[in-house]
Tab-separated table of C-alpha atoms in Angstrom:
chain	number	residue	atom	x	y	z
A	1	MET	CA	37.965	82.301	-119.520
A	2	ILE	CA	34.987	84.440	-121.099
A	3	LEU	CA	34.147	86.665	-118.024
A	4	PRO	CA	31.061	88.274	-117.088
A	5	GLY	CA	31.341	91.941	-117.596
A	6	GLN	CA	33.945	91.511	-120.628
A	7	LYS	CA	31.661	92.656	-123.078
A	8	LYS	CA	27.853	92.106	-123.628
A	9	ILE	CA	27.113	89.576	-126.114
A	10	ILE	CA	23.704	89.594	-127.314
A	11	LEU	CA	22.097	86.547	-129.000
A	12	ALA	CA	19.898	87.465	-131.891
A	13	SER	CA	17.735	83.924	-131.734
A	14	GLY	CA	14.634	83.313	-129.916
A	15	SER	CA	15.650	79.552	-129.859
A	16	PRO	CA	15.317	78.213	-126.225
A	17	ARG	CA	18.198	75.476	-127.575
A	18	ARG	CA	20.624	78.196	-128.357
A	19	LYS	CA	19.361	79.731	-125.359
A	20	GLU	CA	19.949	76.879	-123.378
A	21	ILE	CA	23.619	76.027	-125.057
A	22	MET	CA	25.337	79.369	-123.563
A	23	GLU	CA	23.726	78.706	-120.334
A	24	GLY	CA	25.145	75.738	-120.165
A	25	MET	CA	28.876	77.304	-121.806
A	26	GLY	CA	28.582	79.708	-118.253
A	27	LEU	CA	28.273	82.924	-120.780
A	28	VAL	CA	26.501	86.322	-119.660
A	29	PHE	CA	23.988	87.447	-122.893
A	30	GLU	CA	20.810	88.890	-123.472
A	31	VAL	CA	18.594	87.507	-126.346
A	32	ASP	CA	17.168	90.387	-128.483
A	33	THR	CA	15.366	89.073	-132.005
A	34	GLU	CA	14.804	91.884	-133.374
A	35	ASN	CA	15.513	91.870	-137.441
A	36	SER	CA	14.981	92.614	-141.156
A	37	PHE	CA	15.868	90.125	-142.590
A	38	LYS	CA	14.351	87.606	-145.158
A	39	GLU	CA	15.928	84.124	-145.309
A	40	GLU	CA	16.334	84.115	-149.005
A	41	TYR	CA	19.003	82.810	-151.264
A	42	SER	CA	19.698	81.521	-154.438
A	43	PRO	CA	18.901	78.687	-155.921
A	44	ASP	CA	22.205	78.247	-157.979
A	45	THR	CA	24.363	79.132	-153.603
A	46	PRO	CA	25.925	75.647	-152.902
A	47	HIS	CA	23.887	74.044	-150.015
A	48	GLU	CA	27.347	73.513	-147.346
A	49	LYS	CA	27.358	77.720	-147.963
A	50	ILE	CA	23.750	78.651	-146.960
A	51	PRO	CA	23.825	78.615	-143.036
A	52	GLU	CA	27.044	80.779	-143.251
A	53	LEU	CA	25.095	83.448	-145.724
A	54	MET	CA	22.253	82.987	-143.290
A	55	SER	CA	23.896	83.622	-140.297
A	56	GLN	CA	25.426	86.814	-142.355
A	57	GLY	CA	22.195	88.044	-143.326
A	58	LYS	CA	20.755	88.249	-139.677
A	59	SER	CA	23.987	89.231	-138.027
A	60	HIS	CA	23.624	92.605	-140.740
A	61	GLY	CA	19.705	92.961	-140.684
A	62	PHE	CA	19.951	93.634	-136.903
A	63	HIS	CA	17.716	96.122	-135.839
A	64	ARG	CA	20.640	98.869	-134.946
A	65	PRO	CA	24.031	99.088	-135.091
A	66	LEU	CA	26.247	97.723	-132.059
A	67	ALA	CA	28.064	99.538	-129.349
A	68	GLU	CA	31.652	99.618	-128.668
A	69	ASN	CA	31.304	96.739	-126.109
A	70	GLU	CA	28.290	95.139	-127.783
A	71	ILE	CA	29.729	91.533	-129.115
A	72	LEU	CA	25.941	90.228	-131.625
A	73	ILE	CA	25.890	86.185	-132.512
A	74	THR	CA	24.178	85.136	-134.955
A	75	SER	CA	22.932	81.319	-136.313
A	76	ASP	CA	21.480	79.245	-139.086
A	77	THR	CA	21.116	75.140	-138.712
A	78	MET	CA	19.982	73.590	-141.653
A	79	VAL	CA	19.471	69.374	-142.247
A	80	MET	CA	20.521	67.862	-145.044
A	81	CYS	CA	19.302	63.995	-146.833
A	82	ARG	CA	20.096	62.438	-149.976
A	83	ARG	CA	20.502	66.543	-151.559
A	84	GLU	CA	17.590	67.815	-150.085
A	85	ILE	CA	17.958	70.537	-147.717
A	86	LEU	CA	14.938	70.173	-145.145
A	87	GLY	CA	13.756	73.430	-143.525
A	88	LYS	CA	10.988	73.636	-140.653
A	89	PRO	CA	8.388	71.985	-141.730
A	90	LYS	CA	5.059	73.673	-143.154
A	91	ASP	CA	3.205	71.732	-141.310
A	92	ARG	CA	1.733	67.567	-139.774
A	93	GLU	CA	1.867	65.916	-143.094
A	94	ASP	CA	5.763	67.651	-144.130
A	95	ALA	CA	7.093	66.612	-140.627
A	96	ILE	CA	6.060	63.400	-141.541
A	97	ARG	CA	7.209	63.632	-144.947
A	98	MET	CA	11.066	64.761	-143.313
A	99	LEU	CA	11.032	62.172	-140.739
A	100	ARG	CA	10.576	59.383	-143.441
A	101	LEU	CA	13.589	60.666	-145.693
A	102	LEU	CA	15.871	60.525	-142.680
A	103	SER	CA	14.831	56.862	-141.434
A	104	GLY	CA	17.260	54.510	-141.810
A	105	CYS	CA	19.710	57.416	-143.328
A	106	LEU	CA	22.730	58.970	-142.689
A	107	HIS	CA	21.941	62.720	-142.938
A	108	ARG	CA	24.323	66.128	-142.427
A	109	VAL	CA	23.347	68.830	-139.988
A	110	ILE	CA	25.516	72.060	-140.211
A	111	THR	CA	25.220	74.953	-137.945
A	112	ALA	CA	26.906	78.222	-138.980
A	113	VAL	CA	27.511	80.869	-136.786
A	114	THR	CA	28.131	84.925	-137.420
A	115	ILE	CA	29.951	86.569	-134.334
A	116	ARG	CA	30.068	90.337	-134.678
A	117	ASP	CA	31.282	93.952	-133.006
A	118	SER	CA	31.251	97.797	-133.908
A	119	VAL	CA	34.802	96.476	-136.119
A	120	ARG	CA	35.288	93.073	-136.734
A	121	GLU	CA	32.971	90.108	-138.041
A	122	THR	CA	33.844	86.399	-138.649
A	123	THR	CA	32.088	83.411	-139.246
A	124	PHE	CA	32.289	79.896	-138.734
A	125	SER	CA	29.955	76.506	-139.674
A	126	ASP	CA	30.385	73.278	-138.255
A	127	THR	CA	28.853	69.823	-139.980
A	128	SER	CA	27.865	66.950	-138.125
A	129	TYR	CA	26.132	63.555	-139.221
A	130	VAL	CA	23.480	61.520	-137.996
A	131	HIS	CA	22.878	58.428	-138.929
A	132	PHE	CA	18.671	57.291	-137.885
A	133	LYS	CA	17.043	54.240	-137.398
A	134	GLU	CA	14.179	52.720	-139.180
A	135	LEU	CA	11.472	54.173	-137.752
A	136	SER	CA	8.227	53.399	-137.765
A	137	ASP	CA	5.143	55.519	-139.155
A	138	SER	CA	3.841	55.014	-135.799
A	139	GLU	CA	6.741	56.728	-134.125
A	140	ILE	CA	7.031	59.533	-136.867
A	141	GLU	CA	3.185	60.047	-135.997
A	142	TYR	CA	4.001	59.759	-132.268
A	143	TYR	CA	7.191	61.988	-132.374
A	144	VAL	CA	5.156	64.672	-134.325
A	145	ASP	CA	1.693	64.816	-132.286
A	146	THR	CA	3.721	64.721	-129.032
A	147	CYS	CA	6.542	67.332	-129.432
A	148	ARG	CA	5.182	69.050	-132.576
A	149	PRO	CA	8.815	69.779	-134.004
A	150	TYR	CA	7.799	72.710	-136.688
A	151	ASP	CA	10.033	75.366	-135.626
A	152	LYS	CA	13.000	73.159	-136.112
A	153	ALA	CA	15.059	72.334	-139.140
A	154	GLY	CA	14.685	68.273	-140.216
A	155	ALA	CA	11.293	67.938	-138.615
A	156	TYR	CA	13.272	66.835	-135.124
A	157	ALA	CA	15.540	68.033	-131.999
A	158	ILE	CA	18.162	65.687	-130.994
A	159	GLN	CA	17.230	66.348	-127.265
A	160	GLU	CA	13.944	64.932	-127.572
A	161	TRP	CA	12.370	61.818	-127.859
A	162	ILE	CA	12.853	60.788	-131.364
A	163	GLY	CA	16.877	61.358	-130.423
A	164	TYR	CA	16.450	59.122	-127.142
A	165	THR	CA	15.399	56.068	-129.560
A	166	GLY	CA	15.936	56.873	-133.216
A	167	ILE	CA	19.285	58.638	-132.978
A	168	THR	CA	22.117	55.515	-133.764
A	169	LYS	CA	25.061	57.053	-133.717
A	170	ILE	CA	26.882	61.096	-133.608
A	171	ASP	CA	30.030	61.842	-135.576
A	172	GLY	CA	30.490	65.771	-134.914
A	173	SER	CA	29.190	67.977	-132.376
A	174	TYR	CA	26.029	67.030	-130.342
A	175	TYR	CA	26.119	70.853	-129.692
A	176	THR	CA	26.622	71.464	-133.890
A	177	ILE	CA	22.959	69.815	-133.914
A	178	MET	CA	21.033	71.336	-131.497
A	179	GLY	CA	21.700	74.585	-133.155
A	180	LEU	CA	25.229	76.107	-131.726
A	181	PRO	CA	28.350	74.331	-131.410
A	182	ALA	CA	29.932	75.310	-128.582
A	183	HIS	CA	32.899	74.035	-128.775
A	184	ARG	CA	34.107	76.425	-132.158
A	185	LEU	CA	31.528	79.944	-130.434
A	186	TYR	CA	33.532	79.271	-127.022
A	187	SER	CA	37.061	79.764	-129.024
A	188	GLU	CA	35.835	82.665	-131.339
A	189	LEU	CA	34.584	84.620	-128.444
A	190	GLN	CA	37.387	84.692	-126.909
A	191	LYS	CA	39.203	86.323	-129.761
A	192	PHE	CA	36.330	89.221	-129.205
A	193	MET	CA	37.103	89.938	-125.814
């Protein structure tokens, strides 16, 4: 069990979903998003490794050294469908394009996490598979116009309307799809306490 006050946990993410997951795990933490990392990678990078590289980059781009009693958590989520990486949509048209691509398909969601303190570091990733039903253009447009998923990889959030109505099956962790594989994070975090 991770008890409050054992060490100071810092979540280096502004994602309300990651914050919600960590609160649900009973963790006491603070959010600090100040970071110098630029999210770039070589075109030769194997797709499966991109979230780990981004998570590690965010960890090392943190704006200050860690104190002995601090643990930093960074994360990155990637949606991949038909060998295309679906990041955050640029605008409404891009969000609609992504959701049309996901419609009726199975896709992968990979979330990587880096945990680091002043002496140790570990990075792991977890993959879930998501099955979408065929979505009509009116359903896609309703979701984009109502929920405005511009800050979400793949242009959707599983916990919003489209998750309730469009996802038919999940293989893997629901929380990995939300942006933080809680089961893995908890067990790895215990090693740092």
